[in-house]
Coordinates of N, CA and C in Angstrom, one line a residue:
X231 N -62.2 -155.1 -81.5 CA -62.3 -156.3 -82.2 C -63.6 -156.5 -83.0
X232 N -63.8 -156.7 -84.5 CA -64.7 -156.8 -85.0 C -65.5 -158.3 -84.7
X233 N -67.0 -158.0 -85.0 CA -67.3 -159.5 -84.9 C -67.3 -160.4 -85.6
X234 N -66.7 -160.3 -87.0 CA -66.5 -161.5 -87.7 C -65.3 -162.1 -87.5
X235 N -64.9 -162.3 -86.7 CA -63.5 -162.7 -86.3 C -64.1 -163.8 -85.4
X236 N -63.2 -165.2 -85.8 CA -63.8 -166.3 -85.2 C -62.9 -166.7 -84.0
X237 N -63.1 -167.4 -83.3 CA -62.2 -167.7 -81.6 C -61.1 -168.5 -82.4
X238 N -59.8 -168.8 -81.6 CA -58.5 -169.3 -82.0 C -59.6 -171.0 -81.6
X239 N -59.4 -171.6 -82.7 CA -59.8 -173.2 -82.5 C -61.1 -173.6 -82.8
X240 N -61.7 -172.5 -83.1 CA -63.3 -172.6 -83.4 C -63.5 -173.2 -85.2
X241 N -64.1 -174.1 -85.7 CA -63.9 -174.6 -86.9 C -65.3 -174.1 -87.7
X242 N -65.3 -173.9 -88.7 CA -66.5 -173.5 -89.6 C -67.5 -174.4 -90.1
X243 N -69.1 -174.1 -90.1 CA -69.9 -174.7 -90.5 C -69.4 -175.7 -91.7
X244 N -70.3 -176.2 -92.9 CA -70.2 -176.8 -93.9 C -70.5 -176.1 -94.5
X245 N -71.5 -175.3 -94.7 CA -71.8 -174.0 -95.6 C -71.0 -173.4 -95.6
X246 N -70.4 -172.8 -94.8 CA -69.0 -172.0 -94.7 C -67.8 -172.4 -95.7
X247 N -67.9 -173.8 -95.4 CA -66.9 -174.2 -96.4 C -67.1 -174.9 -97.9
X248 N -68.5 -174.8 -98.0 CA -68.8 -174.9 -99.4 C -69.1 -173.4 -100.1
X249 N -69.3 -172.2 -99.2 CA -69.4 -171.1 -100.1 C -67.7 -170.5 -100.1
X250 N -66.6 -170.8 -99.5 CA -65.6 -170.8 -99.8 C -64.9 -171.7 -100.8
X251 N -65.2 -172.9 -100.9 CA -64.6 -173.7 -101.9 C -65.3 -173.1 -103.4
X252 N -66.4 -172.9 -103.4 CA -67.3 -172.3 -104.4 C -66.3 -171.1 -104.9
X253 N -66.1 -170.1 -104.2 CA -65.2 -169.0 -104.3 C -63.8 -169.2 -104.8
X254 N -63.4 -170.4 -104.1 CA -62.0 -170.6 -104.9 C -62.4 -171.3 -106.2
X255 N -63.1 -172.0 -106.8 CA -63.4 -172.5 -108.0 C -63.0 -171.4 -108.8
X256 N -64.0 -170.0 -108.6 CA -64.1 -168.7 -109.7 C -62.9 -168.2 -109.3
X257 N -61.9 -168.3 -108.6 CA -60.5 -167.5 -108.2 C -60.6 -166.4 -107.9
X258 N -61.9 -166.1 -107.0 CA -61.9 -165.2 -106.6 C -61.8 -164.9 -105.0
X259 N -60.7 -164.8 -104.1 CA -60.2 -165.1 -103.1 C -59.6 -163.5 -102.4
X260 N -60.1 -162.8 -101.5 CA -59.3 -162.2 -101.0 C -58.2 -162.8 -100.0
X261 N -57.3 -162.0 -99.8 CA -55.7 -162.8 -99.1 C -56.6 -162.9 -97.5
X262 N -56.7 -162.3 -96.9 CA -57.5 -162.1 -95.3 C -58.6 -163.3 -95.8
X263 N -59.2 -163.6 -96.4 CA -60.3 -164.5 -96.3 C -59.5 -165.7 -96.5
X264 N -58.7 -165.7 -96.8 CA -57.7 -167.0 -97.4 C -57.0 -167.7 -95.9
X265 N -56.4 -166.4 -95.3 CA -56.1 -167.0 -93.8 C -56.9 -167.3 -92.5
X266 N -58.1 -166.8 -92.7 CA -59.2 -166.9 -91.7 C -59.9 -168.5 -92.5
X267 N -59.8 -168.6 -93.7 CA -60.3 -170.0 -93.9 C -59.1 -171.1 -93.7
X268 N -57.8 -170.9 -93.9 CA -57.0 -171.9 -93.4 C -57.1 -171.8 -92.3
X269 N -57.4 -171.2 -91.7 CA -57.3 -171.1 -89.7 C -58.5 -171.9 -89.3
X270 N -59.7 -172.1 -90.2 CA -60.8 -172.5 -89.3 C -61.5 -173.4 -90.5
X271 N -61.4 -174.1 -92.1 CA -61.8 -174.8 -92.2 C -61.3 -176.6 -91.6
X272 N -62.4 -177.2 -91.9 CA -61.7 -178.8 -91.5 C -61.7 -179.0 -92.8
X273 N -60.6 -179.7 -92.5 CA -59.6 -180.5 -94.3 C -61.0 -181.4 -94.5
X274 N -61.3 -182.3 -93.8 CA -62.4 -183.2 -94.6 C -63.6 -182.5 -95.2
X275 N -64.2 -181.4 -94.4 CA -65.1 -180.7 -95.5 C -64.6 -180.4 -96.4
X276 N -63.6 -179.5 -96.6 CA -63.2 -179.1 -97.9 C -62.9 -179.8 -99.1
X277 N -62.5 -181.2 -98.7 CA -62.1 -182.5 -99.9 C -63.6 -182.8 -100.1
X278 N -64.8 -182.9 -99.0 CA -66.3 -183.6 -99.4 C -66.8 -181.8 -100.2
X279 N -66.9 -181.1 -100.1 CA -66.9 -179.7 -100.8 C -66.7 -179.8 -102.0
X280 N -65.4 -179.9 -102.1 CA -64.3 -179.8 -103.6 C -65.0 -181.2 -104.4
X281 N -65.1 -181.9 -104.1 CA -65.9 -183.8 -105.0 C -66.9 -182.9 -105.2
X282 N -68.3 -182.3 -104.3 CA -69.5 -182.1 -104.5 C -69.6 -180.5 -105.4
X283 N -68.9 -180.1 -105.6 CA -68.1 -178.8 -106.7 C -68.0 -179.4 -107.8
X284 N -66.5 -180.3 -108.3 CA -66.4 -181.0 -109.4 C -67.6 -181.5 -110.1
X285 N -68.8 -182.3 -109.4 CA -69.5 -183.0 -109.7 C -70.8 -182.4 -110.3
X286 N -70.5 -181.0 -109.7 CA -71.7 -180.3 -110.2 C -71.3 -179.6 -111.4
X287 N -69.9 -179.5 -111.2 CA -69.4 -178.6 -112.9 C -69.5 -179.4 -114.0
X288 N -69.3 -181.0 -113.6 CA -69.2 -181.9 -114.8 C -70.5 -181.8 -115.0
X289 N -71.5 -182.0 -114.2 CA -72.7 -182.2 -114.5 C -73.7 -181.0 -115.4
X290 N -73.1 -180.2 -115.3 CA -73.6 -178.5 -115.6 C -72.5 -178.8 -117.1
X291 N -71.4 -179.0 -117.4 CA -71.0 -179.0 -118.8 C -71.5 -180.3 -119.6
X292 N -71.9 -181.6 -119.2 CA -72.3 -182.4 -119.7 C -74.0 -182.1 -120.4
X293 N -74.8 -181.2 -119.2 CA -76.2 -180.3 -119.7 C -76.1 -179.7 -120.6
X294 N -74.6 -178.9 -120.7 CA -74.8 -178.3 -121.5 C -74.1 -178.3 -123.0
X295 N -73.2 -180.0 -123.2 CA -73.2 -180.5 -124.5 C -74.2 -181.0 -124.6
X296 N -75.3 -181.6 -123.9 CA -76.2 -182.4 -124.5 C -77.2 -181.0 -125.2
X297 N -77.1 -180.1 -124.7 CA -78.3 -179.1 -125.2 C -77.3 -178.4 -126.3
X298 N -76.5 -178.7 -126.5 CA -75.8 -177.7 -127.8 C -75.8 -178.5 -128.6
X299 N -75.6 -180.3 -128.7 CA -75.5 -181.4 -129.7 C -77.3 -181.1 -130.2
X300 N -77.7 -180.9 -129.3 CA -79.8 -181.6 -129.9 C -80.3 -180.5 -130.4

């Protein structure tokens, strides 16, 4: 048994599920990471993740109309 393999019911940090939500943004997802994160993220991190994602992308494309208009 390798040791990245997490116990049946054990749930993942918030880091964990913001460097996975980050990863699904760029669509870059292996299948095995996909089922080890539905096994062990919590749904409410990943919606406070996914808002704090969106917000940084709007915020990073709105930087960077304002620096392409000036």
């Amino acid at each position: 048994m390798t040791e990245n393999k997490r116990e049946p019911g054990r749930k993942a940090s918030f880091g964990a599920t913001m460097k996975a939500v980050f990863w699904s943004f760029l669509g870059i997802r292996k299948r095995s990471d996909y089922e080890k994160d539905s096994a062990s993220l919590n749904p409410v991190h990943v919606i406070i993740a996914g808002l704090i994602g969106v917000m940084l992308f709007i915020g990073v494309l709105v930087a960077l109309v304002k620096l392409a208009v000036s």
